GROMACS .gro file of C-alpha atoms in nm:
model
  338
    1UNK     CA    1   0.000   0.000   0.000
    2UNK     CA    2   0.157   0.314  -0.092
    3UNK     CA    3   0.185   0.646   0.083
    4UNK     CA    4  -0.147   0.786  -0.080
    5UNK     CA    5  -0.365   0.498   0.016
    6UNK     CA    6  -0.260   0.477   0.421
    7UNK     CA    7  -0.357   0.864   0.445
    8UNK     CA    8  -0.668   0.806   0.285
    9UNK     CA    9  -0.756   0.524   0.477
   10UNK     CA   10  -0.630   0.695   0.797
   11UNK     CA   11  -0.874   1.013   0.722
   12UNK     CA   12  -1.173   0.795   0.656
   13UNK     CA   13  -1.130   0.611   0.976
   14UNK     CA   14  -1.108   0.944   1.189
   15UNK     CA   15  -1.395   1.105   1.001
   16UNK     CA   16  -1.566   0.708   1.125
   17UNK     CA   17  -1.511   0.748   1.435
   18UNK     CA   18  -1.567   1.140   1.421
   19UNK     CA   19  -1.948   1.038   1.316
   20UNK     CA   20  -1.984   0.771   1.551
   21UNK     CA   21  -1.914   1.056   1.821
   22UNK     CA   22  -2.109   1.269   1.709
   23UNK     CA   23  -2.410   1.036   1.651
   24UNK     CA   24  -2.389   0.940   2.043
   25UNK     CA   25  -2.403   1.290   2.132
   26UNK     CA   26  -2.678   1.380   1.920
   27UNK     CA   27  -2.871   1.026   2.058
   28UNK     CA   28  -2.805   1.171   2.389
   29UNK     CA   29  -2.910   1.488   2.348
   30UNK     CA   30  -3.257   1.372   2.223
   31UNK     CA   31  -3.271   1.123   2.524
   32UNK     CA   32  -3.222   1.412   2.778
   33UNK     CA   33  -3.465   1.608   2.624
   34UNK     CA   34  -3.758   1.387   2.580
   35UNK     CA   35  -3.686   1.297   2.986
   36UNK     CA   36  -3.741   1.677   3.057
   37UNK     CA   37  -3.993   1.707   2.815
   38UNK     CA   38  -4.170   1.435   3.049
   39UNK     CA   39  -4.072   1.589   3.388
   40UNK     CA   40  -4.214   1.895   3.289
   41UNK     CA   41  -4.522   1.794   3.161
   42UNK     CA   42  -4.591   1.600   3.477
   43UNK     CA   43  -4.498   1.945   3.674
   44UNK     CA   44  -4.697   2.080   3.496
   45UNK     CA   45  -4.997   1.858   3.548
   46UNK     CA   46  -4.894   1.901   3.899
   47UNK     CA   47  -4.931   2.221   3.880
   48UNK     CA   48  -5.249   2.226   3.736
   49UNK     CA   49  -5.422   1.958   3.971
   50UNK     CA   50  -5.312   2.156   4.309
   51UNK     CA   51  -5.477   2.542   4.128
   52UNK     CA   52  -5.760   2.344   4.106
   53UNK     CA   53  -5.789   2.214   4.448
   54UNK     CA   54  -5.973   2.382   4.747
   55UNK     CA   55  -5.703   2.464   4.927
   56UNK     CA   56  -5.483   2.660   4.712
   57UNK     CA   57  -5.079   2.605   4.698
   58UNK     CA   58  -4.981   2.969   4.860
   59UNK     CA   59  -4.873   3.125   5.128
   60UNK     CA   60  -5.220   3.257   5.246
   61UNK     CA   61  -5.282   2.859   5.276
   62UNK     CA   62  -4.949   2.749   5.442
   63UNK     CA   63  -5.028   3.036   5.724
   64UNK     CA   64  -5.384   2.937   5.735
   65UNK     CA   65  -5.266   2.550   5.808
   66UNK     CA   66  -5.013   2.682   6.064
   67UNK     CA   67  -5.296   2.857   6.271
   68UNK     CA   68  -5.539   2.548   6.246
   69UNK     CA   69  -5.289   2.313   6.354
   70UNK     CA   70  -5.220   2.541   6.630
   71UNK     CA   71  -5.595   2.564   6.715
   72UNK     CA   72  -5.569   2.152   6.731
   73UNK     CA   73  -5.316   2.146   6.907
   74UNK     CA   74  -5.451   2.364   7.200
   75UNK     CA   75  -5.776   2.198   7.189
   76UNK     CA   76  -5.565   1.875   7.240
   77UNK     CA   77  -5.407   1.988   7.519
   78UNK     CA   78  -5.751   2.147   7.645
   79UNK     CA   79  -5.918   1.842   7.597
   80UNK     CA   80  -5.640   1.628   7.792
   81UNK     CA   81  -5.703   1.813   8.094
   82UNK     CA   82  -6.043   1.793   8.087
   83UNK     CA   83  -6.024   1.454   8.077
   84UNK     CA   84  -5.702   1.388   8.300
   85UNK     CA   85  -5.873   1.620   8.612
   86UNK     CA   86  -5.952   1.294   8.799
   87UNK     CA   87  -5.669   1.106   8.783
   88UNK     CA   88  -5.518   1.006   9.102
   89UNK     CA   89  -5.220   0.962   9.299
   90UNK     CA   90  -5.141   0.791   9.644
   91UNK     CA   91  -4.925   0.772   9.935
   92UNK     CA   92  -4.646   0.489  10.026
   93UNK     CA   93  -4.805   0.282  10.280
   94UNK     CA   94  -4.763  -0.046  10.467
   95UNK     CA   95  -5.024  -0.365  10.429
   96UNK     CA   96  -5.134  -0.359  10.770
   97UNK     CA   97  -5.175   0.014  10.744
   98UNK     CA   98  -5.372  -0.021  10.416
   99UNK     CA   99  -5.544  -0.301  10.563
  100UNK     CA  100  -5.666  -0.098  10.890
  101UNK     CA  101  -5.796   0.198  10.607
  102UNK     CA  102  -5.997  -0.037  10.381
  103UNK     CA  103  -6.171  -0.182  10.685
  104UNK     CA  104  -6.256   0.172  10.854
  105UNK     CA  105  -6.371   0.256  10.505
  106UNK     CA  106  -6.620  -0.064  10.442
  107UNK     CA  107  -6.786   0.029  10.695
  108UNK     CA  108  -6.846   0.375  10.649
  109UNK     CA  109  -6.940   0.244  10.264
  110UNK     CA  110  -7.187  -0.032  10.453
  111UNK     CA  111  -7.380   0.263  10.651
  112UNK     CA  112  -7.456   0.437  10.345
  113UNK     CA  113  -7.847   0.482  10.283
  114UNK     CA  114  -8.043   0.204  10.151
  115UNK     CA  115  -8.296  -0.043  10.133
  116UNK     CA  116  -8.105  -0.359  10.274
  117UNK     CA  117  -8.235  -0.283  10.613
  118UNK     CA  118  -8.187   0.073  10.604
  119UNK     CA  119  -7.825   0.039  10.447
  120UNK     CA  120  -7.723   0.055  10.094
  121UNK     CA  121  -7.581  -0.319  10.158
  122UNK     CA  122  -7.569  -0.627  10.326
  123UNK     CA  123  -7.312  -0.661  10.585
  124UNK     CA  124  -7.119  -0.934  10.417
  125UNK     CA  125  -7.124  -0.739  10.135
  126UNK     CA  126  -6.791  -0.878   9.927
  127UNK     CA  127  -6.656  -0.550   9.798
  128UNK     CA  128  -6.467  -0.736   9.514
  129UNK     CA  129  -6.128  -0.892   9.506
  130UNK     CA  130  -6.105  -0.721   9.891
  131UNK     CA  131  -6.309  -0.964  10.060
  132UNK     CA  132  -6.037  -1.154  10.224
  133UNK     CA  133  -5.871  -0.866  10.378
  134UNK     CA  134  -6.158  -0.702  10.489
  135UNK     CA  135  -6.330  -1.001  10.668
  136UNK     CA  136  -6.072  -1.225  10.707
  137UNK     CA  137  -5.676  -1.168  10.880
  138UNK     CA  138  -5.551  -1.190  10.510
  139UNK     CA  139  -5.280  -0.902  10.491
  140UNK     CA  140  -5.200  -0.810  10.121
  141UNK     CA  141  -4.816  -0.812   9.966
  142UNK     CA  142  -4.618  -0.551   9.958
  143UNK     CA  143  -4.571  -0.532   9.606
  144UNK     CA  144  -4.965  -0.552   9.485
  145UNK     CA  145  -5.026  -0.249   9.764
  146UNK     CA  146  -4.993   0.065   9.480
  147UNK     CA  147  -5.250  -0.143   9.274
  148UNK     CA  148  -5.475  -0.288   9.545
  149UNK     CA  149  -5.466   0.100   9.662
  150UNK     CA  150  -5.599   0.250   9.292
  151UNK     CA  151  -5.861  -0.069   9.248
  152UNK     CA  152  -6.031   0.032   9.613
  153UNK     CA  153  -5.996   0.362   9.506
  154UNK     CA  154  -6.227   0.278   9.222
  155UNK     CA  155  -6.496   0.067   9.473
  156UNK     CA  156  -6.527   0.396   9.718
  157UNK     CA  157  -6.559   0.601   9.373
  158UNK     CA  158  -6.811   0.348   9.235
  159UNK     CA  159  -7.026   0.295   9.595
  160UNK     CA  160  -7.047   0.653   9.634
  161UNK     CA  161  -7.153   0.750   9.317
  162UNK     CA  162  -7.424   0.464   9.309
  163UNK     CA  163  -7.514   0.636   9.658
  164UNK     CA  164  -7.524   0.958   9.558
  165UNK     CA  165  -7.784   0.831   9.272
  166UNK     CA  166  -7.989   0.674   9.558
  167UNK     CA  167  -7.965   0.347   9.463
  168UNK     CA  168  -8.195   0.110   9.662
  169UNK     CA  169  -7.921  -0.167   9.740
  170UNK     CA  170  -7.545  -0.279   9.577
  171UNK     CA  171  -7.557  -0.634   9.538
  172UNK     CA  172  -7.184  -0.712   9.379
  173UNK     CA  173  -6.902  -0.525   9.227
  174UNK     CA  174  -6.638  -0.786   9.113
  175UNK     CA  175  -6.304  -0.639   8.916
  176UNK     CA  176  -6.331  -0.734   8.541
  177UNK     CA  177  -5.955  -0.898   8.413
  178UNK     CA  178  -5.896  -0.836   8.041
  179UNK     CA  179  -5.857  -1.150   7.848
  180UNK     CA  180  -5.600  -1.176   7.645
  181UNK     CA  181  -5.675  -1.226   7.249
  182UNK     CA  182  -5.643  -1.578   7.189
  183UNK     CA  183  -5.396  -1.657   6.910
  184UNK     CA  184  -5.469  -1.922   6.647
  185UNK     CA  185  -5.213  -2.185   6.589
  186UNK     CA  186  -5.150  -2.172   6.243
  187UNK     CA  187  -4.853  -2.094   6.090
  188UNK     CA  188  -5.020  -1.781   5.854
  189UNK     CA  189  -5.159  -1.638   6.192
  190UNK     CA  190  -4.870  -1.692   6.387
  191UNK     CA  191  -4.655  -1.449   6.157
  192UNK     CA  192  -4.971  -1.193   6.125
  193UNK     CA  193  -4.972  -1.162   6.479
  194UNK     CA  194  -4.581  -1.077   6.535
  195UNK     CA  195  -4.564  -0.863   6.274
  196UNK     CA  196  -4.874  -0.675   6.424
  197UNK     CA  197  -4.690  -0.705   6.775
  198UNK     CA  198  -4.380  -0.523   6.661
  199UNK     CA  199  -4.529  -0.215   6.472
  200UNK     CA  200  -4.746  -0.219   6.822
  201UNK     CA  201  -4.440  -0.208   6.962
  202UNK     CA  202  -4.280   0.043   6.788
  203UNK     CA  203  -4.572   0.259   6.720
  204UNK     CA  204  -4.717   0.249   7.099
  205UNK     CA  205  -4.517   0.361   7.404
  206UNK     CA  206  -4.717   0.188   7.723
  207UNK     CA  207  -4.542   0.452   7.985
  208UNK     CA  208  -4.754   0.640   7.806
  209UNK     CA  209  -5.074   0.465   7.789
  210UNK     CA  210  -5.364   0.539   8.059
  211UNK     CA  211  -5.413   0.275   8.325
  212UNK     CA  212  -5.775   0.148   8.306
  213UNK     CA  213  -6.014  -0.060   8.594
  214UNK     CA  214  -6.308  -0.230   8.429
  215UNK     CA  215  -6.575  -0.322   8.734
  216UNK     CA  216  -6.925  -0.514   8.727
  217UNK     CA  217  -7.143  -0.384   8.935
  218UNK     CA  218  -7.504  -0.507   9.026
  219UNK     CA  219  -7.745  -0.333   9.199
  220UNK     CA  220  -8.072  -0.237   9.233
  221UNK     CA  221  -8.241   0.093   9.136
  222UNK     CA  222  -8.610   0.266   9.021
  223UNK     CA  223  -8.603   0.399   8.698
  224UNK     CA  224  -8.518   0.717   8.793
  225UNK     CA  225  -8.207   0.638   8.998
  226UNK     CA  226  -8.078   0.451   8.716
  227UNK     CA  227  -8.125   0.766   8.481
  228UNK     CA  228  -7.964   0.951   8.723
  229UNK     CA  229  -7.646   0.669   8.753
  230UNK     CA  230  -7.598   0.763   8.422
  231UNK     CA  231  -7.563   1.116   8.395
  232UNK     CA  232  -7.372   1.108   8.704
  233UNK     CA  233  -7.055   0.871   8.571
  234UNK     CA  234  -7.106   1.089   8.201
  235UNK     CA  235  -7.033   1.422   8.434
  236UNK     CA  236  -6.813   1.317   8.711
  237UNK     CA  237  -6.474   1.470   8.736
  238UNK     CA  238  -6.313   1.112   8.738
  239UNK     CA  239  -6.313   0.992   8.376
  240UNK     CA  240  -6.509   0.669   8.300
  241UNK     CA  241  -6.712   0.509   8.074
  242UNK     CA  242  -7.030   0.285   8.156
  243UNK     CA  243  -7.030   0.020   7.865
  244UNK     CA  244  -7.265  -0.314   7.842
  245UNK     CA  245  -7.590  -0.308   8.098
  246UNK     CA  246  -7.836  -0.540   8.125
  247UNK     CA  247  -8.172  -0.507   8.295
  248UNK     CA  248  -8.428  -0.737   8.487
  249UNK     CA  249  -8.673  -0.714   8.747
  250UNK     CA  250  -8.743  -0.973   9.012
  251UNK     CA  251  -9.078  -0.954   8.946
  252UNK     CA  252  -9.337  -0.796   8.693
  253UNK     CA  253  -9.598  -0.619   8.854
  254UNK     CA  254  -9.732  -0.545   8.535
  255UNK     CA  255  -9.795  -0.937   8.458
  256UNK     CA  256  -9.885  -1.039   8.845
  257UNK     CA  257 -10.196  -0.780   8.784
  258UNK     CA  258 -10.312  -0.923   8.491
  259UNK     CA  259 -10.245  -1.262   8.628
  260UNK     CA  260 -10.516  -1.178   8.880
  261UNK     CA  261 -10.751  -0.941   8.682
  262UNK     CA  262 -10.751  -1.325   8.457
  263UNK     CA  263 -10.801  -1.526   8.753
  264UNK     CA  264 -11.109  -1.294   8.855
  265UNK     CA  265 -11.253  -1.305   8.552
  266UNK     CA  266 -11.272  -1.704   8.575
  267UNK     CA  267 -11.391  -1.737   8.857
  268UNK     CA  268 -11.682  -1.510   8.763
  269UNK     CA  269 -11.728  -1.671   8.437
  270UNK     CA  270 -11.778  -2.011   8.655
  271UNK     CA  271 -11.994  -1.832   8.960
  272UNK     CA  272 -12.209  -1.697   8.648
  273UNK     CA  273 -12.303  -2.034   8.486
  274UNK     CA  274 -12.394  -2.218   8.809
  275UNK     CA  275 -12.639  -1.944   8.880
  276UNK     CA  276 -12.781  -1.985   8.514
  277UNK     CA  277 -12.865  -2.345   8.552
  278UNK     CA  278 -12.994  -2.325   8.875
  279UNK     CA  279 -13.232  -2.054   8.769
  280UNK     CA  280 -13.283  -2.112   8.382
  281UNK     CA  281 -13.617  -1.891   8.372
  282UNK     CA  282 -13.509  -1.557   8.563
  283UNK     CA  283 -13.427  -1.321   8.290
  284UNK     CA  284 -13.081  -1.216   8.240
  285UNK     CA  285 -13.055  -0.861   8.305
  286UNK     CA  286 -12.716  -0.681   8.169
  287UNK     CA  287 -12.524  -0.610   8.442
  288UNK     CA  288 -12.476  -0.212   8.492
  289UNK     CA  289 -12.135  -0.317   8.773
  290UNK     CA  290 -11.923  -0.498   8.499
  291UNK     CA  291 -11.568  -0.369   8.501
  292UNK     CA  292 -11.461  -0.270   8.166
  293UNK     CA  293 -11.071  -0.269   8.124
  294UNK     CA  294 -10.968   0.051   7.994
  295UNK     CA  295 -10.618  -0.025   8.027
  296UNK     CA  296 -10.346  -0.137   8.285
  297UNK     CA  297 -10.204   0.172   8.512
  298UNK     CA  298  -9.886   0.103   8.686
  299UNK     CA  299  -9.728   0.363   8.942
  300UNK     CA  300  -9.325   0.397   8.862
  301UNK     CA  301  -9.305   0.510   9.197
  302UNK     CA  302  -9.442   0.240   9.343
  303UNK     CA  303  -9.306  -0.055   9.085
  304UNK     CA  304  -9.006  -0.330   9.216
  305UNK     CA  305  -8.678  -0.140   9.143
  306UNK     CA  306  -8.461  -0.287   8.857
  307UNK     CA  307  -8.181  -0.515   8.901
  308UNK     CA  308  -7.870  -0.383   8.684
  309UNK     CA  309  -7.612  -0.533   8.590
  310UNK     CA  310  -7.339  -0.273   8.438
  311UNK     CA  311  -6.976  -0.294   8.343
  312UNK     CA  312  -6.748   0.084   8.458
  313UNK     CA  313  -6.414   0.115   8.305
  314UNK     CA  314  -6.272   0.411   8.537
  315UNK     CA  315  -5.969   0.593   8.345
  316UNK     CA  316  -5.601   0.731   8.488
  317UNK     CA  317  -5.467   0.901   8.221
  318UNK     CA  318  -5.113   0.880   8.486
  319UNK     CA  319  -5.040   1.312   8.445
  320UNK     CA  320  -4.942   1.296   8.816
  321UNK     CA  321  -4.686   1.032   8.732
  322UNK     CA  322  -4.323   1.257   8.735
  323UNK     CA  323  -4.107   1.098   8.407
  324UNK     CA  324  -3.906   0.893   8.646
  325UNK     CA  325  -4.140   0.721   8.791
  326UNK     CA  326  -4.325   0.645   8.448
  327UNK     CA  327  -3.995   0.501   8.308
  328UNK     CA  328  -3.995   0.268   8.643
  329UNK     CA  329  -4.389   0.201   8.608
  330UNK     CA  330  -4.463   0.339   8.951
  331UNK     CA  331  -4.661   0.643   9.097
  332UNK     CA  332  -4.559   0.950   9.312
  333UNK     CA  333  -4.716   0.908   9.595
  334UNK     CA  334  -4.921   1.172   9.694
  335UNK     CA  335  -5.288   1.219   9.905
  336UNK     CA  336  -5.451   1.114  10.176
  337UNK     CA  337  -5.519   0.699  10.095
  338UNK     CA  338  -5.339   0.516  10.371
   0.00000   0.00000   0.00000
């Protein structure tokens, strides 16, 4: 190959390569361009969707978001309190000292008004899990005292609320233990139910969560003191919530009355026919006396009270708890409790 040639091959592999370069670019170039061409389209779009929504994207909106999260913020806080203004807190105490107080205390609780012989209840009245330390020489441990001292908090707060109502007697209050959810076997289930207890885990900090009593309490009540129950736990200072009731009466007076009115009737249906036959020919004459039943009238006053049966969960949303004490689970104690 002479001289000529290898320069001639030499430029036409450079210009190659040359348009091979510039080819790439050019691709490139194109490439970039339809990508913003895309990204600002959907901007745009963006754009458009958020001028058309009701809260426009401004700053007249951003400060207007500010000021209502403020406002929910405060009514958070407001609310808490509201809520929290019952919660309580008690003092360190022995058993036997505790012991001492809860007995003092049944019996003021026993010599409240009623109708069990003038009291609001019988004198072996159980008052819950405290039965063996009030009636018996049980002493309670040491270490149950700060929660033994919160539940009898709840059975004074309970008794005296159901007295205040003018209940006619308190037949049991028993404390209610949450059952655990019960967790199926499978393998599936299994994994559903960790995965649920970690993000519990993470997303839920229990120092922080309120400490809750759930009671069943039975008693008996008229109509009226069973309204005013009601209103009285919806109102009172110490947050709690009345959930399922259930209602009876230990006898109908409604039913016993017709029972009879029945019963009357019979036996002057069967008076009525023995007179007929022994005197077939004396004319019948209507009789002006007959007692036509307009209706059944029942006095609420006077009726059988109602028996009620009616689960309490009292709340202690813990605010009197300092941080230290929350991190160690226990309570500042504070008041007059013994």
């Amino acid at each position: 190959m002479n001289k000529t040639k290898i320069i001639l091959s030499a430029t036409g592999g450079v210009a190659l390569l040359g348009v091979l370069v510039m080819s790439y670019l050019l691709w490139t170039a194109f490439q970039q361009k339809s990508e913003l061409q895309e990204e600002l389209s959907s901007a745009l779009n963006a754009v458009e969707s958020l001028s058309r929504a009701k809260v426009y994207p401004g700053n007249g909106s951003i400060l207007a978001i500010g000021s209502n999260v403020t406002k929910i913020v405060e009514w958070k806080e407001d609310v808490f309190r509201f809520v929290s203004a019952g919660d309580r807190v008690y003092e360190k105490t022995s058993a036997s000292a505790f012991k001492n107080y809860i007995v003092d205390e049944a019996k003021r609780l026993q010599n409240l008004p009623g109708s069990a012989e003038g009291k609001i209840m019988k004198k072996d009245f159980a008052f819950g899990p405290f039965k063996e330390y009030v009636f018996s020489g049980s002493m309670p441990l040491e270490s149950s005292l700060l929660n033994l001292q919160r539940q009898w908090d709840d059975i004074v707060f309970v008794v005296e609320t159901l007295a205040s109502a003018q209940v006619s007697e308190i037949l049991d209050i028993q404390y209610k233990v949450s059952e655990a959810p019960k967790e199926n076997e499978d393998a599936g289930n299994k994994k559903r139910n960790k995965r649920r207890a970690k993000a519990k885990k993470q997303d839920v900090d229990e120092k922080k969560l309120p400490k809750v009593n759930e009671w069943l309490v039975t008693f008996e009540a008229k109509p009226s003191a069973f309204v005013k129950i009601l209103n009285t736990f919806a109102v009172s200072e110490r947050f709690s919530v009345v959930g399922d009731i259930s209602l009876s009466r230990k006898k109908d007076s409604i039913v016993e009355a017709l029972g009879a009115e029945e019963d009357k009737e019979a036996t002057s249906r069967r008076t009525s026919r023995r007179r007929r036959s022994s005197s077939q020919q004396q004319s019948v004459q209507p009789d002006e006396n007959k007692n036509v039943k307009n209706g059944v009238v029942t006095d609420p006053q006077a009726d059988e009270p109602l028996v009620v049966s009616m689960a309490v969960k009292i709340y202690d949303f813990r605010t009197l708890e300092s941080t230290e004490e929350k991190s160690e689970g226990g309570v500042q104690e504070k008041g007059d409790m013994k």
